[in-house]
């Protein structure tokens, strides 16, 4: 907390000097039923002076003496303008269909009437104060067609986001993020950390709004990087008026979100299962075979029936706490406005030695030099520390250990000390599965990140209808990673202890210069065009330094490389790319009825071949605001009826490397200690962008005074010139082939967002919204129509990119308990010989057919209840470690098994999916196949929050403006999960279970105070 307070006080001192004392106006804002309205924008007419109402609807604003009236705007309410009086009582009417509402779009803002593309907006309040380390995690279920999922529940972990499906094989399929004008880095930039997320450096509480751009009309102005959609993040800025201070804090507890019915065997269950497997193998006596060899599990496997260790409870992190604190200050006068904030976030994960801590601060200042010139600057900084364990098949993975360790092992000795180097072989010295408590206590694996994002901008109002903007924005971050594995036990034992360190630095900047020209074409000023023309340069620089060593002193006090005896690795390399662009955008508006839009961008990128370094991208869009027609205006129950359509092209230049187009040499091919070099990449001078051509048609509507509203979109996007390896002659010396532009894939789907207010009374209101997305993915073409293997997928023309490619399980033969498979894709013939089967496309896809959310808000007087249900249906999950945990006898005595083994075939006629268990295995029945494919359907109570706002009369006695207390549950319940699934159904975009840190359920309480 000391770092946090120091950071915030520095920002406070800087911002405090900007305060001024104009005339003070106070008031309260309510709806037509007298219910207080919070978050209403209050603006002095003819100026940029503004504020917003608090939780109790009250507002205070300082205005110039010359001010005559105030404007009031809010989402779902008609705008209102009133003369300034003392103690204003403002009553707003519901009317979200107002087309003068301003929305954030590429390179600025525009009126809602001018939007021809598919655009969705998330307010900052929807992502603030949530128990998530990064904003992308808070977006799950918020926007139709946006898929947000995390395979790992580790604090600070990476999140996968896809907008309208997957449109690439080897390049990135993630959207472009633009934060305050900077084209931001996203994803995991760590070298050795299991999972990390650059966006975790941004405090969601500092976000004003998020705009998701989905179709060509909205995205193509970003050209070569917009193929997978664009997410615009606008951070909070100051508003003129009385200085506002807001403080919020939250404290909670984390535990495992989903507790499956499929669990590891207990000791007693193991004895039962092992006894049956031994009997079936002829090694043990049963009641009917007196001549069989006597061999029981207790004596044969060293089972201690007095010990029954629940290894999940061992690796589970006790008292996994969650806490955050945020403090902000905003205000200013008609010349200068400011916003300053500071925050602290701390989250412990659900498994041992997982945590994330972040200190952050931000400052933004806007200064109006004159009516024509405005300058603005902002800086957002943070420092964080993250600890994560290994994942997957690593024997030091605590999640793996919770499944694989035998239940009759104990993590501690009789005297309570940690148990390792056990002479009985429970925790082996070299290789094998280790005691997770020792691993957590003696080893470390941390990543420390420092991040700065900032911008400087200037606006010059050259003429009344011509404005020029110049904005320089950039981000800098570095990541320091340190791994240490002790010399006494575990993975580091064989080397006398080992360590690895990495330093990663990224600096990128974006400089945008553009002019806005708006020209009225008639005297009524209701026919006009708006033209934007600009130039943009962007540069990205990356540097990494990595080193390793082994042979450490016999102490846990010395963990850095300086203490090691033998260096083992050293590596350093810079990398980078640059893009230069010209862009334009134009809207023609005819009486707010018809709008035609178009955009064009020409990008030049350093990452592509000399023959295709420049690309042209465009979009056209149109909208018809039918409700502005005279024949509709008289229909009082129609508030908004808008048709949209768009088509265009954009590209994908992200995520495949900076030098793939170049013929390069690599070093490290050394000989007798002399440095050696050899060709590493054949290059391709014709390499160019993946081209994306999306079509979209949509309708927006609002009826019955906005009691029912919604949006429906149909889209079809085809991505061509996919980046994929093409085969070369073996004599070329490049068996891996050459990266080329070949193939295409199509995503087609529908998105629906519906909302309504079924009940609106003086003391009670109910608002409900629902969003739904359906996407169909299909590979249209590939190089020479040859399929591409990417286990467990097999990219094939006519099939989904995420269709699993496996041997096909045919169940258990009820007559003898043998495992069966289909011999080939036709499924006409079965066999119990695994070697006689073929890999085949299964028809099971990791991509969901439908997903979305149901949201409800209930308000009764000073109480409110918000609840979100997220649903996911139609996809399948693959358990790549299921073969070890359902081995039918093959791994008995080495690894623990799942309790599904209790359902094994026993007698002729038994119907089950588990073959007859035989010690040593049953005809390879455990081998990888669709036996380990499970349904990925689930419904999750993603968020539920109960708020109580203290009465204004009580709050004012404490000289406060508003106080709200709340309790919240996140990932509280999960329903509809395949009963045979052993892990959380939220398994990431690829649908593969990889023994990741358990996704957390958080129960927390907090308070928000406004001064």
PDB file of C-alpha atoms in Angstrom, residues 498-639:
ATOM      1  CA  UNK A 498      19.164 -24.649 -11.836  1.00  0.00           C
ATOM      2  CA  UNK A 499      17.815 -21.229 -12.717  1.00  0.00           C
ATOM      3  CA  UNK A 500      16.661 -19.261 -15.715  1.00  0.00           C
ATOM      4  CA  UNK A 501      16.216 -15.505 -16.160  1.00  0.00           C
ATOM      5  CA  UNK A 502      14.789 -13.432 -18.981  1.00  0.00           C
ATOM      6  CA  UNK A 503      14.382  -9.744 -19.679  1.00  0.00           C
ATOM      7  CA  UNK A 504      11.955  -8.562 -22.355  1.00  0.00           C
ATOM      8  CA  UNK A 505      11.493  -4.970 -23.481  1.00  0.00           C
ATOM      9  CA  UNK A 506       8.889  -3.597 -25.883  1.00  0.00           C
ATOM     10  CA  UNK A 507       8.494  -0.024 -27.087  1.00  0.00           C
ATOM     11  CA  UNK A 508       6.040   0.949 -29.776  1.00  0.00           C
ATOM     12  CA  UNK A 509       4.553   4.233 -30.847  1.00  0.00           C
ATOM     13  CA  UNK A 510       1.820   5.498 -33.136  1.00  0.00           C
ATOM     14  CA  UNK A 511       1.781   9.021 -34.608  1.00  0.00           C
ATOM     15  CA  UNK A 512      -1.513  10.025 -36.191  1.00  0.00           C
ATOM     16  CA  UNK A 513      -2.189  13.266 -38.053  1.00  0.00           C
ATOM     17  CA  UNK A 514      -5.595  13.864 -39.576  1.00  0.00           C
ATOM     18  CA  UNK A 515      -7.992  16.592 -40.601  1.00  0.00           C
ATOM     19  CA  UNK A 516     -11.779  16.618 -40.160  1.00  0.00           C
ATOM     20  CA  UNK A 517     -13.840  18.632 -42.600  1.00  0.00           C
ATOM     21  CA  UNK A 518     -17.607  18.997 -42.223  1.00  0.00           C
ATOM     22  CA  UNK A 519     -19.601  20.892 -44.826  1.00  0.00           C
ATOM     23  CA  UNK A 520     -23.315  21.658 -44.816  1.00  0.00           C
ATOM     24  CA  UNK A 521     -24.938  21.401 -48.236  1.00  0.00           C
ATOM     25  CA  UNK A 522     -28.201  23.275 -47.636  1.00  0.00           C
ATOM     26  CA  UNK A 523     -29.507  26.173 -45.604  1.00  0.00           C
ATOM     27  CA  UNK A 524     -31.332  23.951 -43.171  1.00  0.00           C
ATOM     28  CA  UNK A 525     -27.992  22.282 -42.309  1.00  0.00           C
ATOM     29  CA  UNK A 526     -29.583  18.840 -42.427  1.00  0.00           C
ATOM     30  CA  UNK A 527     -27.704  17.652 -45.488  1.00  0.00           C
ATOM     31  CA  UNK A 528     -23.950  17.483 -44.981  1.00  0.00           C
ATOM     32  CA  UNK A 529     -20.838  15.461 -45.469  1.00  0.00           C
ATOM     33  CA  UNK A 530     -18.042  14.708 -43.009  1.00  0.00           C
ATOM     34  CA  UNK A 531     -14.593  13.935 -44.382  1.00  0.00           C
ATOM     35  CA  UNK A 532     -11.537  12.685 -42.512  1.00  0.00           C
ATOM     36  CA  UNK A 533      -8.082  12.473 -44.144  1.00  0.00           C
ATOM     37  CA  UNK A 534      -4.906  11.455 -42.356  1.00  0.00           C
ATOM     38  CA  UNK A 535      -1.421   9.983 -42.221  1.00  0.00           C
ATOM     39  CA  UNK A 536      -0.188   7.548 -39.603  1.00  0.00           C
ATOM     40  CA  UNK A 537       3.182   6.026 -38.766  1.00  0.00           C
ATOM     41  CA  UNK A 538       3.718   3.172 -36.341  1.00  0.00           C
ATOM     42  CA  UNK A 539       6.869   1.457 -35.120  1.00  0.00           C
ATOM     43  CA  UNK A 540       7.379  -1.560 -32.911  1.00  0.00           C
ATOM     44  CA  UNK A 541      10.628  -2.603 -31.226  1.00  0.00           C
ATOM     45  CA  UNK A 542      11.230  -5.775 -29.238  1.00  0.00           C
ATOM     46  CA  UNK A 543      14.278  -6.981 -27.338  1.00  0.00           C
ATOM     47  CA  UNK A 544      14.867 -10.126 -25.297  1.00  0.00           C
ATOM     48  CA  UNK A 545      17.782 -11.292 -23.160  1.00  0.00           C
ATOM     49  CA  UNK A 546      17.771 -14.818 -21.725  1.00  0.00           C
ATOM     50  CA  UNK A 547      20.249 -16.844 -19.694  1.00  0.00           C
ATOM     51  CA  UNK A 548      20.453 -20.003 -17.603  1.00  0.00           C
ATOM     52  CA  UNK A 549      22.813 -21.762 -15.225  1.00  0.00           C
ATOM     53  CA  UNK A 550      23.043 -24.760 -12.912  1.00  0.00           C
ATOM     54  CA  UNK A 551      24.955 -25.942  -9.863  1.00  0.00           C
ATOM     55  CA  UNK A 552      23.748 -23.919  -6.860  1.00  0.00           C
ATOM     56  CA  UNK A 553      24.978 -23.796  -3.270  1.00  0.00           C
ATOM     57  CA  UNK A 554      23.205 -26.044  -0.787  1.00  0.00           C
ATOM     58  CA  UNK A 555      20.983 -23.291   0.534  1.00  0.00           C
ATOM     59  CA  UNK A 556      17.627 -21.789  -0.400  1.00  0.00           C
ATOM     60  CA  UNK A 557      18.893 -18.265   0.239  1.00  0.00           C
ATOM     61  CA  UNK A 558      20.821 -17.916  -3.046  1.00  0.00           C
ATOM     62  CA  UNK A 559      18.487 -18.195  -6.027  1.00  0.00           C
ATOM     63  CA  UNK A 560      19.870 -15.896  -8.743  1.00  0.00           C
ATOM     64  CA  UNK A 561      22.225 -16.785 -11.577  1.00  0.00           C
ATOM     65  CA  UNK A 562      25.176 -15.044  -9.948  1.00  0.00           C
ATOM     66  CA  UNK A 563      25.351 -17.890  -7.421  1.00  0.00           C
ATOM     67  CA  UNK A 564      25.427 -20.693  -9.999  1.00  0.00           C
ATOM     68  CA  UNK A 565      28.578 -22.638 -10.883  1.00  0.00           C
ATOM     69  CA  UNK A 566      27.953 -23.430 -14.547  1.00  0.00           C
ATOM     70  CA  UNK A 567      26.317 -21.169 -17.155  1.00  0.00           C
ATOM     71  CA  UNK A 568      24.211 -23.229 -19.560  1.00  0.00           C
ATOM     72  CA  UNK A 569      22.613 -20.751 -21.967  1.00  0.00           C
ATOM     73  CA  UNK A 570      22.799 -17.158 -23.140  1.00  0.00           C
ATOM     74  CA  UNK A 571      20.660 -15.517 -25.780  1.00  0.00           C
ATOM     75  CA  UNK A 572      19.862 -11.959 -26.862  1.00  0.00           C
ATOM     76  CA  UNK A 573      18.056 -10.664 -29.936  1.00  0.00           C
ATOM     77  CA  UNK A 574      16.276  -7.480 -31.048  1.00  0.00           C
ATOM     78  CA  UNK A 575      13.318  -7.451 -33.433  1.00  0.00           C
ATOM     79  CA  UNK A 576      10.891  -4.929 -34.854  1.00  0.00           C
ATOM     80  CA  UNK A 577       8.599  -3.742 -37.594  1.00  0.00           C
ATOM     81  CA  UNK A 578       7.165  -0.507 -38.951  1.00  0.00           C
ATOM     82  CA  UNK A 579       4.031   0.578 -40.794  1.00  0.00           C
ATOM     83  CA  UNK A 580       3.265   3.773 -42.726  1.00  0.00           C
ATOM     84  CA  UNK A 581      -0.293   4.579 -43.729  1.00  0.00           C
ATOM     85  CA  UNK A 582      -2.608   7.085 -45.340  1.00  0.00           C
ATOM     86  CA  UNK A 583      -6.294   6.825 -44.527  1.00  0.00           C
ATOM     87  CA  UNK A 584      -9.593   8.558 -45.142  1.00  0.00           C
ATOM     88  CA  UNK A 585     -13.168   8.241 -44.064  1.00  0.00           C
ATOM     89  CA  UNK A 586     -16.278  10.022 -45.319  1.00  0.00           C
ATOM     90  CA  UNK A 587     -19.961  10.174 -44.353  1.00  0.00           C
ATOM     91  CA  UNK A 588     -22.761  11.785 -46.344  1.00  0.00           C
ATOM     92  CA  UNK A 589     -25.892  12.455 -44.287  1.00  0.00           C
ATOM     93  CA  UNK A 590     -29.266  13.323 -45.822  1.00  0.00           C
ATOM     94  CA  UNK A 591     -31.626  14.687 -43.175  1.00  0.00           C
ATOM     95  CA  UNK A 592     -30.609  11.949 -40.732  1.00  0.00           C
ATOM     96  CA  UNK A 593     -32.553   9.510 -42.919  1.00  0.00           C
ATOM     97  CA  UNK A 594     -29.914   8.177 -45.265  1.00  0.00           C
ATOM     98  CA  UNK A 595     -26.213   7.911 -44.570  1.00  0.00           C
ATOM     99  CA  UNK A 596     -23.572   6.651 -46.953  1.00  0.00           C
ATOM    100  CA  UNK A 597     -20.077   6.005 -45.609  1.00  0.00           C
ATOM    101  CA  UNK A 598     -16.789   4.950 -47.100  1.00  0.00           C
ATOM    102  CA  UNK A 599     -13.219   4.447 -45.949  1.00  0.00           C
ATOM    103  CA  UNK A 600      -9.889   3.843 -47.613  1.00  0.00           C
ATOM    104  CA  UNK A 601      -6.490   3.003 -46.214  1.00  0.00           C
ATOM    105  CA  UNK A 602      -3.146   2.265 -47.838  1.00  0.00           C
ATOM    106  CA  UNK A 603      -0.634   0.513 -45.617  1.00  0.00           C
ATOM    107  CA  UNK A 604       3.027  -0.142 -46.165  1.00  0.00           C
ATOM    108  CA  UNK A 605       4.547  -2.726 -43.851  1.00  0.00           C
ATOM    109  CA  UNK A 606       8.105  -3.890 -43.283  1.00  0.00           C
ATOM    110  CA  UNK A 607       7.046  -7.469 -42.551  1.00  0.00           C
ATOM    111  CA  UNK A 608       6.012  -8.362 -46.101  1.00  0.00           C
ATOM    112  CA  UNK A 609       7.922  -9.081 -49.294  1.00  0.00           C
ATOM    113  CA  UNK A 610       9.398  -6.389 -51.510  1.00  0.00           C
ATOM    114  CA  UNK A 611       6.890  -7.243 -54.245  1.00  0.00           C
ATOM    115  CA  UNK A 612       3.857  -6.805 -51.977  1.00  0.00           C
ATOM    116  CA  UNK A 613       4.870  -4.301 -49.350  1.00  0.00           C
ATOM    117  CA  UNK A 614       1.834  -2.036 -49.850  1.00  0.00           C
ATOM    118  CA  UNK A 615      -1.821  -2.933 -49.572  1.00  0.00           C
ATOM    119  CA  UNK A 616      -5.094  -1.092 -50.179  1.00  0.00           C
ATOM    120  CA  UNK A 617      -8.142  -1.586 -47.981  1.00  0.00           C
ATOM    121  CA  UNK A 618     -11.616  -0.090 -48.219  1.00  0.00           C
ATOM    122  CA  UNK A 619     -15.186  -0.194 -46.999  1.00  0.00           C
ATOM    123  CA  UNK A 620     -18.598   1.069 -48.049  1.00  0.00           C
ATOM    124  CA  UNK A 621     -21.578   1.267 -45.765  1.00  0.00           C
ATOM    125  CA  UNK A 622     -25.086   2.616 -45.756  1.00  0.00           C
ATOM    126  CA  UNK A 623     -27.833   3.122 -43.233  1.00  0.00           C
ATOM    127  CA  UNK A 624     -31.484   4.005 -43.499  1.00  0.00           C
ATOM    128  CA  UNK A 625     -32.976   5.547 -40.362  1.00  0.00           C
ATOM    129  CA  UNK A 626     -36.527   4.569 -41.197  1.00  0.00           C
ATOM    130  CA  UNK A 627     -37.956   6.157 -38.072  1.00  0.00           C
ATOM    131  CA  UNK A 628     -37.010   9.572 -39.509  1.00  0.00           C
ATOM    132  CA  UNK A 629     -39.381   9.046 -42.429  1.00  0.00           C
ATOM    133  CA  UNK A 630     -42.679  10.955 -42.295  1.00  0.00           C
ATOM    134  CA  UNK A 631     -44.711   7.772 -42.740  1.00  0.00           C
ATOM    135  CA  UNK A 632     -43.098   6.315 -39.606  1.00  0.00           C
ATOM    136  CA  UNK A 633     -42.928   9.379 -37.371  1.00  0.00           C
ATOM    137  CA  UNK A 634     -46.679   9.208 -36.775  1.00  0.00           C
ATOM    138  CA  UNK A 635     -46.424   5.641 -35.511  1.00  0.00           C
ATOM    139  CA  UNK A 636     -45.828   6.553 -31.877  1.00  0.00           C
ATOM    140  CA  UNK A 637     -44.812   3.079 -30.690  1.00  0.00           C
ATOM    141  CA  UNK A 638     -41.783   2.988 -33.040  1.00  0.00           C
ATOM    142  CA  UNK A 639     -38.885   4.905 -31.528  1.00  0.00           C
TER     143      UNK A 639
END
